[in-house]
GROMACS .gro file of C-alpha atoms in nm:
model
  258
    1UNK     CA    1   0.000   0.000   0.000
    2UNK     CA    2   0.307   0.214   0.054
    3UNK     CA    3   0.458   0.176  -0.233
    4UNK     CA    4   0.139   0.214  -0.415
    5UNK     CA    5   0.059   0.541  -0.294
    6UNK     CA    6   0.461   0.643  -0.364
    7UNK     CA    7   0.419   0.579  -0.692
    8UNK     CA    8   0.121   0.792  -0.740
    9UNK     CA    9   0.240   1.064  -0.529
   10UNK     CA   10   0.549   1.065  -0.775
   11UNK     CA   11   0.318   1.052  -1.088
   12UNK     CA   12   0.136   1.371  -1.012
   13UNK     CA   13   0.430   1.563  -0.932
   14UNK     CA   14   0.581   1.474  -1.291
   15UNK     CA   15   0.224   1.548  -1.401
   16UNK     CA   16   0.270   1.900  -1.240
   17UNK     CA   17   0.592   1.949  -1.401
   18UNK     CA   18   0.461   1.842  -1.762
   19UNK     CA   19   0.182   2.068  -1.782
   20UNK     CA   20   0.457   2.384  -1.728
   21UNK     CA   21   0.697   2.257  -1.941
   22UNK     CA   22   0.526   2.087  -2.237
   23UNK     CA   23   0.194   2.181  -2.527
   24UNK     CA   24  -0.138   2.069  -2.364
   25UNK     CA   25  -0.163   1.742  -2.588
   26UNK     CA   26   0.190   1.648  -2.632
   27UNK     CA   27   0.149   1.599  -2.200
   28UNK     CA   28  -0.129   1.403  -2.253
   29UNK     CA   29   0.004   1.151  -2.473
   30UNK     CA   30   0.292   1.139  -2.248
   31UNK     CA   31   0.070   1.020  -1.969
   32UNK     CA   32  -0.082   0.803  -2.257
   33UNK     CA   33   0.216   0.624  -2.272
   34UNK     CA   34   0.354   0.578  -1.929
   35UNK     CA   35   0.016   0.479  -1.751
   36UNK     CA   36   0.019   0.200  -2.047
   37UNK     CA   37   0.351   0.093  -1.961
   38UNK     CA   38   0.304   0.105  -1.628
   39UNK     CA   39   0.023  -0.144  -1.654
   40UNK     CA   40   0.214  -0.355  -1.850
   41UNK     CA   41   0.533  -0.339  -1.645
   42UNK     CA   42   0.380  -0.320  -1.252
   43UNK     CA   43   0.340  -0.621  -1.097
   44UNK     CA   44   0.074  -0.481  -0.824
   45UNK     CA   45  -0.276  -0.575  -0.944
   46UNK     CA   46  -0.407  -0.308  -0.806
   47UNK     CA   47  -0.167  -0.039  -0.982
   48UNK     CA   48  -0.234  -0.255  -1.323
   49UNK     CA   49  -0.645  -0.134  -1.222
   50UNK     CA   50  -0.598   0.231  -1.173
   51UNK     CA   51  -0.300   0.284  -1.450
   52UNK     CA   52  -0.516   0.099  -1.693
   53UNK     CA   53  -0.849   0.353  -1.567
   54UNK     CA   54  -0.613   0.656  -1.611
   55UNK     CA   55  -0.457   0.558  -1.928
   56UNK     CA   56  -0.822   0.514  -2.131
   57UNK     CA   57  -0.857   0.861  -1.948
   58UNK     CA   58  -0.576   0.971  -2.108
   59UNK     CA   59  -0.658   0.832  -2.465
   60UNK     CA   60  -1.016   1.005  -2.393
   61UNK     CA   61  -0.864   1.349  -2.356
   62UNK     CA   62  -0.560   1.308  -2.574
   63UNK     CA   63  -0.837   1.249  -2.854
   64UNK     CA   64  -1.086   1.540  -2.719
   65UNK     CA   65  -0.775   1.738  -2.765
   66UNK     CA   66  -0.768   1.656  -3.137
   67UNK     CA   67  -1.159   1.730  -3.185
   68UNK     CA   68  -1.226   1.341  -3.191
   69UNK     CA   69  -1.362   1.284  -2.836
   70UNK     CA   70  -1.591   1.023  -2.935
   71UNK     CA   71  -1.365   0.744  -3.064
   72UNK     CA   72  -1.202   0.704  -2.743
   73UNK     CA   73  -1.487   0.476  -2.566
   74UNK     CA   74  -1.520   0.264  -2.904
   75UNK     CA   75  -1.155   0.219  -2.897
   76UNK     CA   76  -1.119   0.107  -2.500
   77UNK     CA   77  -1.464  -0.102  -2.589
   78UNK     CA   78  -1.269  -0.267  -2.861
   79UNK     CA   79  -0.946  -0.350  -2.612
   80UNK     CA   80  -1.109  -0.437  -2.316
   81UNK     CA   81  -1.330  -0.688  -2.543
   82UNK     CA   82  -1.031  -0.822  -2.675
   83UNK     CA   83  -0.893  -0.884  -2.341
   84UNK     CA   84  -1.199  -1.079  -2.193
   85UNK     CA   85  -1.253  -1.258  -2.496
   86UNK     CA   86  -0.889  -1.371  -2.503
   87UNK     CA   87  -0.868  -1.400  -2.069
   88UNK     CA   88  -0.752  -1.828  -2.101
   89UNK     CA   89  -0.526  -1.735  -2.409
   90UNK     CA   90  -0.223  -1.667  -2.234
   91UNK     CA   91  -0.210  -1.852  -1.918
   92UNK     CA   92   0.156  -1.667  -1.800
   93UNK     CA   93  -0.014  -1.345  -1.845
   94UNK     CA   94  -0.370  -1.401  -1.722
   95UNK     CA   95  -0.379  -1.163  -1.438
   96UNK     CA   96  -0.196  -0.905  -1.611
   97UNK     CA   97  -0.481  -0.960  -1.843
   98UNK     CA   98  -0.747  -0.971  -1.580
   99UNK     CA   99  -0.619  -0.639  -1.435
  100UNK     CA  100  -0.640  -0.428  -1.737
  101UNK     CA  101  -0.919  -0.592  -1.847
  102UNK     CA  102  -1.096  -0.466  -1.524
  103UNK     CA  103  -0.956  -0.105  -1.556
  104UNK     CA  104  -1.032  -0.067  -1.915
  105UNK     CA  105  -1.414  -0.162  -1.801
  106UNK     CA  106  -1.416   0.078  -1.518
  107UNK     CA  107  -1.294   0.329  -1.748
  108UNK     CA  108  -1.527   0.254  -2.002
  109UNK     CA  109  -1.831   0.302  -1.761
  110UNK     CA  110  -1.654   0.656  -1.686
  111UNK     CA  111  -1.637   0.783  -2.034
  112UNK     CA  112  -1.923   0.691  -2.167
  113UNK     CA  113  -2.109   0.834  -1.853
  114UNK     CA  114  -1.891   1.168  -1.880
  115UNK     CA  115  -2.003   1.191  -2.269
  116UNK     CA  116  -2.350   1.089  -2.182
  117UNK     CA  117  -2.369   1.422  -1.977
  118UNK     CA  118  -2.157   1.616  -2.219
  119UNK     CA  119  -1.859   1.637  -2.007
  120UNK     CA  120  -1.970   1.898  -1.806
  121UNK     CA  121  -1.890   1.719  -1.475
  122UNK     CA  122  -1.542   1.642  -1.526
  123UNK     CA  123  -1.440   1.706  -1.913
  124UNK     CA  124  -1.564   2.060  -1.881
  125UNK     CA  125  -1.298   2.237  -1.689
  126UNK     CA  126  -1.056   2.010  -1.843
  127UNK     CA  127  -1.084   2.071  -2.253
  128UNK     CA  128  -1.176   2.335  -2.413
  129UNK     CA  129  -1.391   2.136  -2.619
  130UNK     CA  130  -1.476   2.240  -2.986
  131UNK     CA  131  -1.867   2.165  -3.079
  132UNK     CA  132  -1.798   2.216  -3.431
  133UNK     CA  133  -1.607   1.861  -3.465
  134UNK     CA  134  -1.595   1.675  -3.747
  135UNK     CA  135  -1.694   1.387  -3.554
  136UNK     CA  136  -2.051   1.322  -3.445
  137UNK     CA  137  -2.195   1.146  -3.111
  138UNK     CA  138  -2.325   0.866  -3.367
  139UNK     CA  139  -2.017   0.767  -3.552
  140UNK     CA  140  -1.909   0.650  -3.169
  141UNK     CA  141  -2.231   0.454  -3.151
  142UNK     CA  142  -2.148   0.293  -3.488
  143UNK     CA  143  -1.817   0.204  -3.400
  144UNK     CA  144  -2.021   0.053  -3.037
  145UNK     CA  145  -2.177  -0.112  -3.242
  146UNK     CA  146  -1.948  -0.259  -3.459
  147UNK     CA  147  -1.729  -0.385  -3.148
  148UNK     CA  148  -2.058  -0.551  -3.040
  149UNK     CA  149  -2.084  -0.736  -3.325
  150UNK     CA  150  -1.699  -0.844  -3.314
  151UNK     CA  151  -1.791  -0.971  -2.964
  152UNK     CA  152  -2.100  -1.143  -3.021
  153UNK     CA  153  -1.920  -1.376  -3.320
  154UNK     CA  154  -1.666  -1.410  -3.165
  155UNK     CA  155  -1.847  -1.621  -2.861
  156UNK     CA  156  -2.031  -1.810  -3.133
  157UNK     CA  157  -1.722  -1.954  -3.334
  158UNK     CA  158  -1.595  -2.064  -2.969
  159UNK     CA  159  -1.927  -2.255  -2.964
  160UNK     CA  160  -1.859  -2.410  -3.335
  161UNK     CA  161  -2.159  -2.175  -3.460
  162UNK     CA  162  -2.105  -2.107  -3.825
  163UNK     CA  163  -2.210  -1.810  -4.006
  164UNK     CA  164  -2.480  -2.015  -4.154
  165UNK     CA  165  -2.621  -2.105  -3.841
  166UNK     CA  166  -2.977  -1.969  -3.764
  167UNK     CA  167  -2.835  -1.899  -3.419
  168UNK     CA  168  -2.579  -1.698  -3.561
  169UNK     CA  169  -2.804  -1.512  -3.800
  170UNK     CA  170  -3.037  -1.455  -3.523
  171UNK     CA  171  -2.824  -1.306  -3.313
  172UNK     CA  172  -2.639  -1.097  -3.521
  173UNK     CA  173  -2.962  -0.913  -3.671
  174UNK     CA  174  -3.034  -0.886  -3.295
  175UNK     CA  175  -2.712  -0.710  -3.239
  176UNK     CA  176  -2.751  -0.516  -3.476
  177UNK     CA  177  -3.137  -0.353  -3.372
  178UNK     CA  178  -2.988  -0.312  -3.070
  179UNK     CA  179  -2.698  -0.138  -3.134
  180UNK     CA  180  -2.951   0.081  -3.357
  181UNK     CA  181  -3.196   0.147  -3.096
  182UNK     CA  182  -2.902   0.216  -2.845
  183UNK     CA  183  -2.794   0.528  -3.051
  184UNK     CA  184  -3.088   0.684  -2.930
  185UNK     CA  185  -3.023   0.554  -2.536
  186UNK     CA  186  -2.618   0.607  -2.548
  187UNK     CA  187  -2.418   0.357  -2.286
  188UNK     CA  188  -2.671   0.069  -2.302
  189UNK     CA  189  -2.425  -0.098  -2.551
  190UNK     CA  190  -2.176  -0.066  -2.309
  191UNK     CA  191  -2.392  -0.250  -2.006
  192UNK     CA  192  -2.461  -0.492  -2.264
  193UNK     CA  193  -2.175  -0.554  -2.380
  194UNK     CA  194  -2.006  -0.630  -2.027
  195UNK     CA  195  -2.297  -0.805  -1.946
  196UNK     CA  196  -2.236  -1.091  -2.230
  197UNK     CA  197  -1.850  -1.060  -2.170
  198UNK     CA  198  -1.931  -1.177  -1.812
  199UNK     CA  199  -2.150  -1.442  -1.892
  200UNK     CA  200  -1.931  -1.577  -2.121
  201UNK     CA  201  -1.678  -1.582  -1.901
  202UNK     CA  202  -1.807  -1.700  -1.614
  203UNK     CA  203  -1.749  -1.377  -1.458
  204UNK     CA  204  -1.973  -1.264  -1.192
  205UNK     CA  205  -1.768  -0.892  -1.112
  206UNK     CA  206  -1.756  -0.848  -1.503
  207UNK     CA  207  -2.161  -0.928  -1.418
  208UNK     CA  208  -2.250  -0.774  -1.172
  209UNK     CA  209  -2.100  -0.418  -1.357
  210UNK     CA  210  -2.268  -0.452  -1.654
  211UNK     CA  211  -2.604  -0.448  -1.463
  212UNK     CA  212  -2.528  -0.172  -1.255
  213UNK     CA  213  -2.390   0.015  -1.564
  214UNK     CA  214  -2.675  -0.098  -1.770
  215UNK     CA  215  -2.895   0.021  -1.486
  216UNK     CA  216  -2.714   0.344  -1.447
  217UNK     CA  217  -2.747   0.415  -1.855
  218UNK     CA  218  -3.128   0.338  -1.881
  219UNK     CA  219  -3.173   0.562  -1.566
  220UNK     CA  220  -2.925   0.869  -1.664
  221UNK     CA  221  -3.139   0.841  -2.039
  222UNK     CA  222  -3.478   0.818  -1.871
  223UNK     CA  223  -3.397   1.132  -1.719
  224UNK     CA  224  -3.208   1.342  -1.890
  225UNK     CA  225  -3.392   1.654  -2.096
  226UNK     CA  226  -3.310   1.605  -2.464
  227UNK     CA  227  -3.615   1.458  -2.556
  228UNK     CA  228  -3.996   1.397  -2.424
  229UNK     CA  229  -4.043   1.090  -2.192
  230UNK     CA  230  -4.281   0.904  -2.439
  231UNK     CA  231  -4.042   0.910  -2.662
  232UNK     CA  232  -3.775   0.774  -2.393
  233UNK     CA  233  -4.001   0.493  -2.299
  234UNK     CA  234  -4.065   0.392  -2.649
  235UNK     CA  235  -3.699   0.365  -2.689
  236UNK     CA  236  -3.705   0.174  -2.373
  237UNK     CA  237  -3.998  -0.015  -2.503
  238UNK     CA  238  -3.833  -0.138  -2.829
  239UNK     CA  239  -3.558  -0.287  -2.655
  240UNK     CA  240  -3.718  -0.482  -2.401
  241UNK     CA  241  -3.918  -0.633  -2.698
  242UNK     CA  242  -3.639  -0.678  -2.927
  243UNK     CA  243  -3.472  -0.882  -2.599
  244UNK     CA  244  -3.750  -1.073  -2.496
  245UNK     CA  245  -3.825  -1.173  -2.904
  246UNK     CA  246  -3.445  -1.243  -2.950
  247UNK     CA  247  -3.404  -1.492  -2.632
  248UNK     CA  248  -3.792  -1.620  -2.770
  249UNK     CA  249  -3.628  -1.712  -3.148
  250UNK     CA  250  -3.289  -1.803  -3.031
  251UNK     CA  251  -3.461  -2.057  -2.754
  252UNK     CA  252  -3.714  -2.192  -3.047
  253UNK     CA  253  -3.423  -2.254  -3.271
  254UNK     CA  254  -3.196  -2.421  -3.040
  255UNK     CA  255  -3.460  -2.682  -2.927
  256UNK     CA  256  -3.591  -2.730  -3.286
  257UNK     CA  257  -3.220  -2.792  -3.364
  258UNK     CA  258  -3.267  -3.088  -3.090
   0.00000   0.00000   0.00000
């Protein structure tokens, strides 16, 4: 625990120094880098955790910097999928795996709840961020979407479903409403997506934060201000339906397939 807090102590001293002596984003990426070597390189499970949470941070104002704040979650989706879908790989470096696997999800959560509020809580004071970007809320979504996708085939090869296979076909139209529908309600991708990586895996922490995220996304959309309620609850409507008719089909296909 010492040591732990040593380390951090040191890190935001350098950070102090960096910000005086170096161009806003050229710190960041600095920071980039050394939190994502210093998850690689610690062996403290807990200092893999937070360095892995601060370096998606990082990457999620290094890009914000650069007008492209929205690719950052997509892009820690897309690692942090890769991780948990690859956990028994690489037996030598499972908990190295395990612990930025967990931090990349906790700083998933993070992002997409600072962008679902428009950064004002934390991203505000931090960025002056340009409104005129190039790059739109949805192209994030897409790429959420796309990641989802990756995910979702990727469990069904390891279950020797082909592309051919009703299940397959089933659940990737699925995937894909829902990932549609989801652009309207941004973060439930994300719940959902840690929800199946847990399952998959066994894992009941993985689990157990996709349903509070999940929770926490459907709850922050319900109530925020951008739009009526009816139309939030027929958003909210439309995915409980495409759910319940997915598990319906996939459940009469499997047991037909018996």
């Amino acid at each position: 625990h010492v040591a732990l807090a040593v380390s951090f102590a040191g890190q935001v001293l350098v950070l102090h120094d960096l910000f005086d002596l170096t161009q806003y984003s050229i710190t960041w990426f600095i920071l980039f880098a050394s939190q994502l070597a210093l998850a690689v390189v610690m062996p403290n499970f807990v200092h893999r955790v937070l360095c892995s949470v601060l370096c998606a941070y990082c990457l999620f104002i290094l890009l914000a910097s650069f007008s492209v704040p929205y690719m950052a979650g997509s892009i820690v989706m897309l690692a942090a999928a890769w991780l948990w879908l690859h956990e028994f790989s690489y037996p030598k470096h499972m908990r190295k795996q395990q612990a930025i696997g967990y931090g990349l999800i906790l700083a998933l959560i993070i992002v997409k709840g600072i962008a679902l509020y428009r950064f004002r809580i934390i991203y505000w004071y931090t960025v002056n961020f340009d409104m005129h970007s190039w790059v739109q809320p949805w192209m994030g979504e897409v790429l959420a979407g796309a990641v989802m996708l990756y995910v979702v085939w990727q469990i069904l090869k390891r279950f020797g479903h082909g592309f051919s296979d009703p299940t397959t076909i089933t659940a990737l139209i699925v995937t894909v409403i829902l990932s549609a529908v989801s652009m309207e309600a941004r973060g439930i991708t994300v719940g959902i997506l840690i929800l199946i990586l847990g399952f998959a895996g066994s894992n009941r922490v993985l689990m157990g934060l996709g349903i509070a995220s999940l929770l926490f996304f459907i709850s922050s959309y319900y109530y925020l201000l951008e739009a009526t309620l009816l139309h939030k609850s027929k958003t909210l409507l439309i995915m409980g339906l495409v759910l319940i008719g997915a598990r319906w089909l996939i459940m009469r296909i499997t047991s037909t397939g018996r």
